CSV table of C-alpha atoms in Angstrom, one decimal:
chain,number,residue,atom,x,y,z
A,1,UNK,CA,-94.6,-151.9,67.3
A,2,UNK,CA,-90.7,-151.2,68.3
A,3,UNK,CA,-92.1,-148.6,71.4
A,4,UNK,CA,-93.8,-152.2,73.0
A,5,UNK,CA,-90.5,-153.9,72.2
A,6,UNK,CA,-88.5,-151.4,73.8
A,7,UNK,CA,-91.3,-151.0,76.4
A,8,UNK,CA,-91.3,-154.7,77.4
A,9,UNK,CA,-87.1,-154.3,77.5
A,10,UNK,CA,-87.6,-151.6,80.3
A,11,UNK,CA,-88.9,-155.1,82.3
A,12,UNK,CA,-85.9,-156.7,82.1
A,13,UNK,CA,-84.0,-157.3,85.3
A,14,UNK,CA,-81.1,-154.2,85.8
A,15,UNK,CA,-78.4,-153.0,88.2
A,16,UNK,CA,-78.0,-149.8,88.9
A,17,UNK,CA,-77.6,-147.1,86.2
A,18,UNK,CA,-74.3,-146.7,85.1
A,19,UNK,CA,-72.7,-143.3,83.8
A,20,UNK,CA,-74.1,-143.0,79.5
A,21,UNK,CA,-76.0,-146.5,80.1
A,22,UNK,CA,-78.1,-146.7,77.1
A,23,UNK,CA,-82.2,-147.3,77.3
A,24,UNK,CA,-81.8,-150.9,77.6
A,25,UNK,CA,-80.6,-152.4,81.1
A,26,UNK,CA,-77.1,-153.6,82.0
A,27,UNK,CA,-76.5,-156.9,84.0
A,28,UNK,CA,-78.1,-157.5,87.6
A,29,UNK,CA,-75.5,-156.3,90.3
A,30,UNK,CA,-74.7,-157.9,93.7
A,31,UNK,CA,-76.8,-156.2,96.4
A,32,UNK,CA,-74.9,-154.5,98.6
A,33,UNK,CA,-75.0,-153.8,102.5
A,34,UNK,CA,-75.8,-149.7,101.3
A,35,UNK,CA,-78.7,-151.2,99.3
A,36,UNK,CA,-80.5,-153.5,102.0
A,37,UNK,CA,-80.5,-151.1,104.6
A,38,UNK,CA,-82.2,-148.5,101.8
A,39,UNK,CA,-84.5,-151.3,100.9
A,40,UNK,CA,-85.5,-152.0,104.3
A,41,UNK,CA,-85.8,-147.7,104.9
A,42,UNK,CA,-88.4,-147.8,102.1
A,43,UNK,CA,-90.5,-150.7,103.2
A,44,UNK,CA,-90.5,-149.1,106.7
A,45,UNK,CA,-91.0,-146.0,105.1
A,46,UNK,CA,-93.7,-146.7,102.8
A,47,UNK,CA,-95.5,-149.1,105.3
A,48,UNK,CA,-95.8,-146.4,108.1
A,49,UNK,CA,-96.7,-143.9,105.9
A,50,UNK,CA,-99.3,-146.2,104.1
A,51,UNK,CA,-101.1,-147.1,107.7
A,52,UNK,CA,-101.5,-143.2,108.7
A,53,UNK,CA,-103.1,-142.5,105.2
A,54,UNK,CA,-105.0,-145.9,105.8
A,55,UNK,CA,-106.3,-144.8,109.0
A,56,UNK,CA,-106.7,-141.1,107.8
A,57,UNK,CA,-109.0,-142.3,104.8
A,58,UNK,CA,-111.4,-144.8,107.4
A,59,UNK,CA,-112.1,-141.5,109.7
A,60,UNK,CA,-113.3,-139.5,107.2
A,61,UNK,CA,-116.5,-139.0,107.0
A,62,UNK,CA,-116.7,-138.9,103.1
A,63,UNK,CA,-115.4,-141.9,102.3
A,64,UNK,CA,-117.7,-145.2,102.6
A,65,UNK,CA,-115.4,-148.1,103.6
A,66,UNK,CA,-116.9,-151.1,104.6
A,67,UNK,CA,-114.7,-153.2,106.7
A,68,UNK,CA,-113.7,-155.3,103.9
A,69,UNK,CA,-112.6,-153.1,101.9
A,70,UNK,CA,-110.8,-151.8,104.4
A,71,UNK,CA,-108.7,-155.5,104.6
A,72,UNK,CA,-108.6,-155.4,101.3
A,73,UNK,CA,-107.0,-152.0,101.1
A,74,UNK,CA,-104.7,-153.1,103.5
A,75,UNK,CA,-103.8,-156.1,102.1
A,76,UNK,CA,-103.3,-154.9,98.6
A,77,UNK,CA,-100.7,-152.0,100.4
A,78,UNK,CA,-98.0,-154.7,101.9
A,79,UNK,CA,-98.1,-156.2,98.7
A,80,UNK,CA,-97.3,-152.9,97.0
A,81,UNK,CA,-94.6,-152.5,100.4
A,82,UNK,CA,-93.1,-155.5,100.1
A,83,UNK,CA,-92.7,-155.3,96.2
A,84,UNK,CA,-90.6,-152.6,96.9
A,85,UNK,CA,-87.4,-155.5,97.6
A,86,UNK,CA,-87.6,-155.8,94.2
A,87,UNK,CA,-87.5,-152.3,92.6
A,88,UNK,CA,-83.9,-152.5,92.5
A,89,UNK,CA,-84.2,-155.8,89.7
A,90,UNK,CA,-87.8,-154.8,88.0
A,91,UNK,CA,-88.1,-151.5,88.3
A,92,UNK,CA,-90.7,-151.0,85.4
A,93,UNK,CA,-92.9,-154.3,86.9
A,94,UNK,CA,-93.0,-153.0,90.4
A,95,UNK,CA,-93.7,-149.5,89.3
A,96,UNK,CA,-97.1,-150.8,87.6
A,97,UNK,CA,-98.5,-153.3,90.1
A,98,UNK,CA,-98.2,-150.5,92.2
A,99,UNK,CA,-100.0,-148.3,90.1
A,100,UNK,CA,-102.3,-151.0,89.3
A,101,UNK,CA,-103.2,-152.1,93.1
A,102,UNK,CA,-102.9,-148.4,93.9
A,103,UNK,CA,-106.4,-148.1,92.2
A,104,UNK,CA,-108.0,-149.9,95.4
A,105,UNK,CA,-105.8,-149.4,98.1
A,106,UNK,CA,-104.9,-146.2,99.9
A,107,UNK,CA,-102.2,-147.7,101.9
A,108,UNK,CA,-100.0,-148.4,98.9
A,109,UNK,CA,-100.1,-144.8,97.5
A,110,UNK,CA,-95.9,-144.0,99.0
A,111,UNK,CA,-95.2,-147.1,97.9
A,112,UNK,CA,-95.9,-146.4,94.6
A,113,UNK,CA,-94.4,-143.0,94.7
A,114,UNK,CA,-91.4,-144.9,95.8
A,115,UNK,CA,-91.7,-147.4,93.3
A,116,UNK,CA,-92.1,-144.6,90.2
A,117,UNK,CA,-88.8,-142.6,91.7
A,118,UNK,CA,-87.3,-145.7,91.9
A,119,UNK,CA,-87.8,-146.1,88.1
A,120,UNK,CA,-86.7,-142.7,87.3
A,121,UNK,CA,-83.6,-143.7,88.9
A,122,UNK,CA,-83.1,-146.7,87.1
A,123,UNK,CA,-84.9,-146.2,83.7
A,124,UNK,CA,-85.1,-143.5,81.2
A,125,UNK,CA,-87.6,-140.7,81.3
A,126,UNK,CA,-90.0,-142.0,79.0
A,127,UNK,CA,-91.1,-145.1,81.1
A,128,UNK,CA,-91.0,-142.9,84.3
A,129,UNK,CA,-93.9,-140.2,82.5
A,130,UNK,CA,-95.7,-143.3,81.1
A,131,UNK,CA,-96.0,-144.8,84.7
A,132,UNK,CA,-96.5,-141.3,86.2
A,133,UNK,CA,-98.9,-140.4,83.8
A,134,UNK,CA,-101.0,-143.7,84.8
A,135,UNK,CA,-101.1,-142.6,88.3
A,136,UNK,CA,-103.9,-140.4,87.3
A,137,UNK,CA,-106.6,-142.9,85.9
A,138,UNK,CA,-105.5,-145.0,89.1
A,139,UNK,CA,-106.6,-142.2,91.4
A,140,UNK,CA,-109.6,-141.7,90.0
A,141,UNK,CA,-110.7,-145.2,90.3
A,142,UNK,CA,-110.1,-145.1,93.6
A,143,UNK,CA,-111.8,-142.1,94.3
A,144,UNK,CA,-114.9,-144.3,93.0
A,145,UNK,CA,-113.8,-146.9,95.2
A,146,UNK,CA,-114.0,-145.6,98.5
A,147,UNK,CA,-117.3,-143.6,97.2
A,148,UNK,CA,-115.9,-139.9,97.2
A,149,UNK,CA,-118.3,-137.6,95.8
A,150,UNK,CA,-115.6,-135.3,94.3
A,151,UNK,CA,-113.7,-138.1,92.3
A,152,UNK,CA,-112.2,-135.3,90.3
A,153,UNK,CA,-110.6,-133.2,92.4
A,154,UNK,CA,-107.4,-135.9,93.2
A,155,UNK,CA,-106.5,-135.1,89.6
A,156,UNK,CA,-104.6,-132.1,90.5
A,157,UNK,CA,-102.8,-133.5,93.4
A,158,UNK,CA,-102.3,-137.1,91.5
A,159,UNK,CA,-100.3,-135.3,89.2
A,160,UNK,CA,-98.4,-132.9,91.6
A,161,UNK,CA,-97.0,-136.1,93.5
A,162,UNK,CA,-96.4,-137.8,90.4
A,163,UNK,CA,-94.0,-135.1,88.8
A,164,UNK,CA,-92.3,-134.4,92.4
A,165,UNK,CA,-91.7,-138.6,92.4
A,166,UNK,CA,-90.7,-138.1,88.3
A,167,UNK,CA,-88.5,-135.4,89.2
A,168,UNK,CA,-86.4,-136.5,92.4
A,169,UNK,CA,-85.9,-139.9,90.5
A,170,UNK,CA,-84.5,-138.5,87.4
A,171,UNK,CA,-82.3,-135.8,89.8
A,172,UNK,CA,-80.4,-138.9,91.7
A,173,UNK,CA,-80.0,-140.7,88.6
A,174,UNK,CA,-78.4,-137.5,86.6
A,175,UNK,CA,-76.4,-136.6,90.1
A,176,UNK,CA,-75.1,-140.8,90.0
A,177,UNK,CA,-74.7,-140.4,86.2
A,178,UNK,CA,-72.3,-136.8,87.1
A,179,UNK,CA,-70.2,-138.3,89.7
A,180,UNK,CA,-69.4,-141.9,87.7
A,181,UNK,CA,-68.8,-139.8,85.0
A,182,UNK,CA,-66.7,-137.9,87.0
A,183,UNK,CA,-64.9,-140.8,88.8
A,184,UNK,CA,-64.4,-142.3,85.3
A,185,UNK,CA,-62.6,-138.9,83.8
A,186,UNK,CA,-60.3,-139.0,87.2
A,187,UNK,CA,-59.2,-142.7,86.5
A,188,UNK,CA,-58.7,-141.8,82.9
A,189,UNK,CA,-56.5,-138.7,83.7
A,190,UNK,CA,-54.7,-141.0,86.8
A,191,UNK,CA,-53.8,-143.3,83.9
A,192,UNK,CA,-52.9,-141.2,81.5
A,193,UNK,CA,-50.6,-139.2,83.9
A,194,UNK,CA,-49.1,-142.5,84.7
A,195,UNK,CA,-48.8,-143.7,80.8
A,196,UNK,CA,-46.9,-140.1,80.5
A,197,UNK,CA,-44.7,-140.6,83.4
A,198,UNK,CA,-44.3,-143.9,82.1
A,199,UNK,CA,-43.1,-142.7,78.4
A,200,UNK,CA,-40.8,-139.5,80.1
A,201,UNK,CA,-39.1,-142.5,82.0
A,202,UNK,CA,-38.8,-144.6,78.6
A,203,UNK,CA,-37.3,-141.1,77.0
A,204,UNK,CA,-35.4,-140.1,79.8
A,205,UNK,CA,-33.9,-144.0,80.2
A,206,UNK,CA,-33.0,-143.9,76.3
A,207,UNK,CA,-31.6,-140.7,77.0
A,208,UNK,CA,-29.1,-141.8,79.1
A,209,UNK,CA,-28.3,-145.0,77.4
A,210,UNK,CA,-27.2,-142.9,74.5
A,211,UNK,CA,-25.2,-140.8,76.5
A,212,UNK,CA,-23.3,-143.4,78.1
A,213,UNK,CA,-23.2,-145.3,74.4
A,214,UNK,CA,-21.5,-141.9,73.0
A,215,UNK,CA,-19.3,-140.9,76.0
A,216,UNK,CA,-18.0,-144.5,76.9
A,217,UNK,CA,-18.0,-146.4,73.6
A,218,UNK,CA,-15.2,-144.4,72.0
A,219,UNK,CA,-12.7,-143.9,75.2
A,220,UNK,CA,-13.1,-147.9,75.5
A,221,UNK,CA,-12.9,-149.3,72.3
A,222,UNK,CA,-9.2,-146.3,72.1
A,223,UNK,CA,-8.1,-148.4,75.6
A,224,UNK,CA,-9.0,-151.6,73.6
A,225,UNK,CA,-7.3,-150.6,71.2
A,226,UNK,CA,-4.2,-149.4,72.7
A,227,UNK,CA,-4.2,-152.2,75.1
A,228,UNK,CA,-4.2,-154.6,71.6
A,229,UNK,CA,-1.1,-152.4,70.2
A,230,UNK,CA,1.2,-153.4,73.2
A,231,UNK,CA,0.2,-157.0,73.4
A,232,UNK,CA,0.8,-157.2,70.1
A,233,UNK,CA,3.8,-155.2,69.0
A,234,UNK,CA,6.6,-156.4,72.0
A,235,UNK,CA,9.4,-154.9,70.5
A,236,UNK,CA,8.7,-151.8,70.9
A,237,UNK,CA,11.3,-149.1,71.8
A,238,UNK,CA,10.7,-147.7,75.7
A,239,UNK,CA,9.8,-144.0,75.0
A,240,UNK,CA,7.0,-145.8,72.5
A,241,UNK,CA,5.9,-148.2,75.1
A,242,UNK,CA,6.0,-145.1,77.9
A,243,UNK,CA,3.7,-143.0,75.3
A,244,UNK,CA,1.7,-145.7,74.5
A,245,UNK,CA,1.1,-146.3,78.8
A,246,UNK,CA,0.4,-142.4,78.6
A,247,UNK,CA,-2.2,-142.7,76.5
A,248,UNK,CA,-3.7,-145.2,77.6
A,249,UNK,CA,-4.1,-143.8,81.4
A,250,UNK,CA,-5.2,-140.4,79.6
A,251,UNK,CA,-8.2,-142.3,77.7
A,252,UNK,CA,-9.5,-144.6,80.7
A,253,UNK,CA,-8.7,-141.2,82.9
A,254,UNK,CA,-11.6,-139.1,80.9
A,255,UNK,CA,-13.8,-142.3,80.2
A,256,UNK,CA,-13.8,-142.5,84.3
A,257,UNK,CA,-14.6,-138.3,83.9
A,258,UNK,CA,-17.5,-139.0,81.7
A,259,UNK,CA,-18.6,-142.0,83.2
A,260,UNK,CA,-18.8,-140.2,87.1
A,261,UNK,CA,-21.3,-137.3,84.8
A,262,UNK,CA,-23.3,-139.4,83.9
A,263,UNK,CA,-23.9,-141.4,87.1
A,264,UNK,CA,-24.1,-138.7,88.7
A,265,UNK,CA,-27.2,-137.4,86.6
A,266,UNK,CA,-28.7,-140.3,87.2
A,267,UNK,CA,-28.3,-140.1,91.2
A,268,UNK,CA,-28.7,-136.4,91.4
A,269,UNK,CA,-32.5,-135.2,93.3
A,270,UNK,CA,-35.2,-133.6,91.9
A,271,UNK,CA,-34.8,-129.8,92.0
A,272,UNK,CA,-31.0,-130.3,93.0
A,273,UNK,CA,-29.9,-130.4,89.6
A,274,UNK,CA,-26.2,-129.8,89.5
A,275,UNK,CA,-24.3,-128.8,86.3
A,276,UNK,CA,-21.9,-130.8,84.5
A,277,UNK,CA,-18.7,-130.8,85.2
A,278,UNK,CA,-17.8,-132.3,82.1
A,279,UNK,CA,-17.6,-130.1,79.0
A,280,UNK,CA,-20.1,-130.8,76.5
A,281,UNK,CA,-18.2,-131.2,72.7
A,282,UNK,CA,-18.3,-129.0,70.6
A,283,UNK,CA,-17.5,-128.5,66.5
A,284,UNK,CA,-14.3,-126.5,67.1
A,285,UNK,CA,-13.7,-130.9,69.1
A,286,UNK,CA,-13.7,-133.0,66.1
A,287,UNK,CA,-10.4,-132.3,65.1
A,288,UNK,CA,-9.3,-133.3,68.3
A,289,UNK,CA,-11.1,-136.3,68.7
A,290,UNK,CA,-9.7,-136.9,64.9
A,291,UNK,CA,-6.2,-136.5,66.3
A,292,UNK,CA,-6.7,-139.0,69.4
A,293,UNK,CA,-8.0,-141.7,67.1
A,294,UNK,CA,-4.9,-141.3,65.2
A,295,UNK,CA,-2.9,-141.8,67.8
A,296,UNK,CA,-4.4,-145.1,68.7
A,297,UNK,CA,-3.2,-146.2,65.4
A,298,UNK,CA,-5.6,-145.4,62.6
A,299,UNK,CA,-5.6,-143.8,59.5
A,300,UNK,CA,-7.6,-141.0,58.9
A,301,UNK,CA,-8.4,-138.6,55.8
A,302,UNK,CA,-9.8,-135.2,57.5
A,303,UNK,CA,-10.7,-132.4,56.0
A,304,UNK,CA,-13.6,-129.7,58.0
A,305,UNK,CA,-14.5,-126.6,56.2
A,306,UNK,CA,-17.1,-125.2,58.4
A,307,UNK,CA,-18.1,-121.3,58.2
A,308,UNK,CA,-18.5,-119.6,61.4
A,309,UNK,CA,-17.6,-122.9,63.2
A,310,UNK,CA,-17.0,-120.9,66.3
A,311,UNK,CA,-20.9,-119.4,66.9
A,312,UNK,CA,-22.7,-122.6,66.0
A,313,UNK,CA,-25.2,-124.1,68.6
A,314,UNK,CA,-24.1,-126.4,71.2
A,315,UNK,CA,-26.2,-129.1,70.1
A,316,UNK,CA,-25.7,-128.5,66.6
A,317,UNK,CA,-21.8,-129.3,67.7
A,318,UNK,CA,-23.0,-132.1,70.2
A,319,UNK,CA,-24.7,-133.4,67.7
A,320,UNK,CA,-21.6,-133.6,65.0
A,321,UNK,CA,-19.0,-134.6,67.4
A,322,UNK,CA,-21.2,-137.9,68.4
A,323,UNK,CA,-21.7,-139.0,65.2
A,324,UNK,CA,-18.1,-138.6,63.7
A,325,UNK,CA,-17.5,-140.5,67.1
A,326,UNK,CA,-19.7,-143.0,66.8
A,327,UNK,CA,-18.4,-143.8,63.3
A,328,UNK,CA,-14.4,-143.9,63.7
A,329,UNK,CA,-15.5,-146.4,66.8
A,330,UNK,CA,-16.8,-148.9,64.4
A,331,UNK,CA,-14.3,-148.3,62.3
A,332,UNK,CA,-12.4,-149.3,64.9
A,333,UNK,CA,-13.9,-152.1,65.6
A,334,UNK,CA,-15.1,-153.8,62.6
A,335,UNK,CA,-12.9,-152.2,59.6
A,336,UNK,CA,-9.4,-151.7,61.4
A,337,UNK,CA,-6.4,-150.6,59.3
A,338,UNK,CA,-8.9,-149.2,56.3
A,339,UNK,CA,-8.0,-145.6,56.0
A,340,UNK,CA,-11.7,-143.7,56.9
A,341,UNK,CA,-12.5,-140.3,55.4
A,342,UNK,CA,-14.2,-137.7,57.6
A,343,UNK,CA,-15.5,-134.7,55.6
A,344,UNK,CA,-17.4,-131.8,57.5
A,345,UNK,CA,-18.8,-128.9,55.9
A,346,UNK,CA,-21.1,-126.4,56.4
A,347,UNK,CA,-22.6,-123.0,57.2
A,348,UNK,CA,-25.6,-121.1,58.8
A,349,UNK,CA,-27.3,-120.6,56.0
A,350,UNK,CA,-27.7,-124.4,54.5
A,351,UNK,CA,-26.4,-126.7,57.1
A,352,UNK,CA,-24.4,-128.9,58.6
A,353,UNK,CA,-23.1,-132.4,56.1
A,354,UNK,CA,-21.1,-135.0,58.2
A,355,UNK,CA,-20.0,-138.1,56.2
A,356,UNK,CA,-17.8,-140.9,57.7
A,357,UNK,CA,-16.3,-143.5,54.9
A,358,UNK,CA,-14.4,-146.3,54.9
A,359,UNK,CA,-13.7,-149.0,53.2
A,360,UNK,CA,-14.3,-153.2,54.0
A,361,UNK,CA,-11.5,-154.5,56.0
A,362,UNK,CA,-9.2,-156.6,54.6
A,363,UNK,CA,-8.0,-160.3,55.6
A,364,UNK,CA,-8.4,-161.0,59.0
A,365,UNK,CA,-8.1,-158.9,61.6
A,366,UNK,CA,-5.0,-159.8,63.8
A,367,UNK,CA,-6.9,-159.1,67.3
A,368,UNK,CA,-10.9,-159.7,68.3
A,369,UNK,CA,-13.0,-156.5,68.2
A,370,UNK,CA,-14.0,-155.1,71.2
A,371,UNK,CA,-17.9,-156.6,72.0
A,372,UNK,CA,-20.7,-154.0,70.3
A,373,UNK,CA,-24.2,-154.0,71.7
A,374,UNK,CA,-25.5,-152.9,68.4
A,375,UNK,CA,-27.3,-149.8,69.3
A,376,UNK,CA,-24.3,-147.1,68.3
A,377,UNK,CA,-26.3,-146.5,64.9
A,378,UNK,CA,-29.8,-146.6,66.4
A,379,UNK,CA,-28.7,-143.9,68.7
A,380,UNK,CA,-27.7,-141.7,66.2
A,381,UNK,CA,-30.6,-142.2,64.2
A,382,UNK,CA,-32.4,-140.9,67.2
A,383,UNK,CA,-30.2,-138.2,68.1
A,384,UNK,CA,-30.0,-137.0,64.3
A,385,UNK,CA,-34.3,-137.1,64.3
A,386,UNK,CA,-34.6,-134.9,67.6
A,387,UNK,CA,-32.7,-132.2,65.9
A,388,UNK,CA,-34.8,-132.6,62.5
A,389,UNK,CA,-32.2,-133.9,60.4
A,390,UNK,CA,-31.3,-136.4,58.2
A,391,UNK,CA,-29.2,-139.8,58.8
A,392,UNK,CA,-27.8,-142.2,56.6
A,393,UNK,CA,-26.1,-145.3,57.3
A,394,UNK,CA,-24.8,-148.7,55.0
A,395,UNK,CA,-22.4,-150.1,52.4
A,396,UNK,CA,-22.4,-148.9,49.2
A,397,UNK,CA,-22.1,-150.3,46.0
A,398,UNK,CA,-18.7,-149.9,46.2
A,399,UNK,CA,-18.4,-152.0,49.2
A,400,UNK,CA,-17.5,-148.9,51.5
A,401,UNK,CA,-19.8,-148.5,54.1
A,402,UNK,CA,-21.0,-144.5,54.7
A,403,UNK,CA,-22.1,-143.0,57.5
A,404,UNK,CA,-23.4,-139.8,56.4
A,405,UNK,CA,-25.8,-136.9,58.1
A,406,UNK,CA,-27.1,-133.7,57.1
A,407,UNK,CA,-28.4,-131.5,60.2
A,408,UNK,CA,-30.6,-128.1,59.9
A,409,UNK,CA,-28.7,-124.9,60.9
């Protein structure tokens, strides 16, 4: 018995169809200002129609209606008219008691119609045939009714109406279903476009971060250190003090450099990209940037055996430089006066190898380390993953602590 159980769920109050609604109805929605005036177009509609089929059906000459029937026809039709405010919530329950007063009343025959596309609109197919299909019995009863000799010839036309009532119902329903399917794809696509902006903004923001981490980290925590060499050491001969000053305005002279790139990236327009007026580093750098650090007073073991050092990628070289950077600036920061090892070593054929190593500090250190935001060694880990390689940081057993990286090349 699961058809009557699904039948008598077709009953249940319902708002309008909703795009993939299921065969059982959905909550009852507020009725809007749209849905009175097409309420009140229906009743008007259905009414008018029903009194010129009314009057049509008392002048003809076949039909026997006595004047109470004609009441009664009458009266049965604004029942079936007025029912129609309530399509919208029952569609099912209006559609039969118009079907069912339809069998004695002329004037409620567009009122049914009404009522059955009204179901097609709101219901699934199956209830809307069902209801249709009862249409037929309905006429012929009242073809008896008014005393028609040819009772059977409404069959034809019964079902004609029926199937055109069927068949605009289930049209507006599948054109409402198309366009709130429609609606919903474009506000699935609107946010998806904005969760995609939304994640190029997150990339493009880390981006940047770890380009300003890279480029301004190391020329700081030099000045930092420099800065901590002539605050500390006050006896110092002149020319030292002079070089020292030199260096000094040469590091915080190409961090400014770096620093105006990057801003300026982030200020520059859409479509008015600029290019870079700083030089992007290279492999054939490291040695140099190995050389500056030593300056600033660390001890450094460096050895680079690279094969065809000269014709690798930029970012391959990018790549390299940051992360031998990155590593003698925590050095510098957290493991002064150790004597790091830099090793390099490669070739086109099985890769780049980068390892950084130095051992723990010793004592205390005589000056505080520059502040660290902590997110050096993050941003390498995400700078050696967008090139497909492999990154390995942390102390050993030994106590040194290694940064080491193999890239593809």
């Amino acid at each position: 018995m699961s058809w009557l159980r699904e039948l008598w769920d077709q009953t249940s109050p319902t708002a309008m169809a909703a795009p993939g609604d299921s065969d059982h109805p959905g909550p009852v929605a507020p009725r809007t200002a749209r849905d009175w005036a097409v309420d009140l177009a229906a009743f008007v509609v259905a009414a008018g129609l029903g009194t010129f089929i009314l009057r049509f059906t008392v002048d003809d000459a076949t039909n026997h209606m006595t004047s109470g029937q004609v009441a009664t026809d009458a009266a049965l039709g604004l029942v079936c008219c007025t029912a129609l405010w309530w399509r919208r919530r029952w569609p099912l329950g209006v559609a039969l008691l118009c079907v069912g007063l339809g069998a004695i009343s002329t004037f409620g025959t567009v009122a049914g119609l009404i009522a059955l596309s009204s179901l097609a609109v709101h219901r699934p197919a199956r209830p809307a045939v069902l209801v249709a299909v009862l249409f037929v019995p309905s006429a012929v009863v009242c073809s008896i009714w008014l005393g028609r000799p040819d009772t059977w010839t409404v069959l034809l036309p019964t079902l004609a109406l029926g199937a055109a009532a069927v068949a605009w119902g289930m049209f507006i329903r599948a054109r409402r279903q198309l366009l709130a399917t429609l609606r919903d794809r474009a506000q699935r696509a609107e946010a998806e476009q904005a969760a995609r902006a939304e994640r190029a903004r997150l990339a493009e923001r880390t981006r940047i971060a770890r380009e300003m981490h890279d480029v301004l980290a190391h020329r700081i925590s030099l000045v930092a250190l420099h800065a901590g060499a002539l605050e500390v050491a006050t006896d110092l001969p002149p020319a030292q003090v002079q070089e020292s000053a030199a260096l000094l305005r040469s590091t915080a002279h190409q961090a400014l450099e770096e620093l105006r790139d990057v801003i300026g990236v982030l200020r520059e327009e859409p479509g008015r990209e600029e290019p870079s007026t700083v030089p992007q580093p290279t492999l054939a750098d490291i040695p140099r940037l190995v050389e500056e650090t030593r300056r600033s007073g660390a001890k450094i073991d460096f050895e680079m055996e690279v094969e065809g050092a000269a014709a690798a990628p930029g970012p391959l070289g990018r790549d390299a430089y940051r992360i031998v950077q990155e590593a003698l600036t925590n050095i510098g920061k957290h493991a002064r006066g150790t004597l790091a090892q830099v090793r390099v070593d490669g070739a086109p054929s099985r890769g780049l190898h980068v390892c950084v190593r130095n051992p723990p500090a010793v004592g205390s250190q005589d000056r505080p380390a520059p502040p660290g935001s902590g997110t050096g060694l993050l941003g390498l880990q995400e700078r050696v993953t967008l090139a497909n390689g492999v990154l390995v940081h942390g102390r050993e057993a030994s106590g040194d602590f290694v940064v080491e990286a193999d890239l593809p090349w």
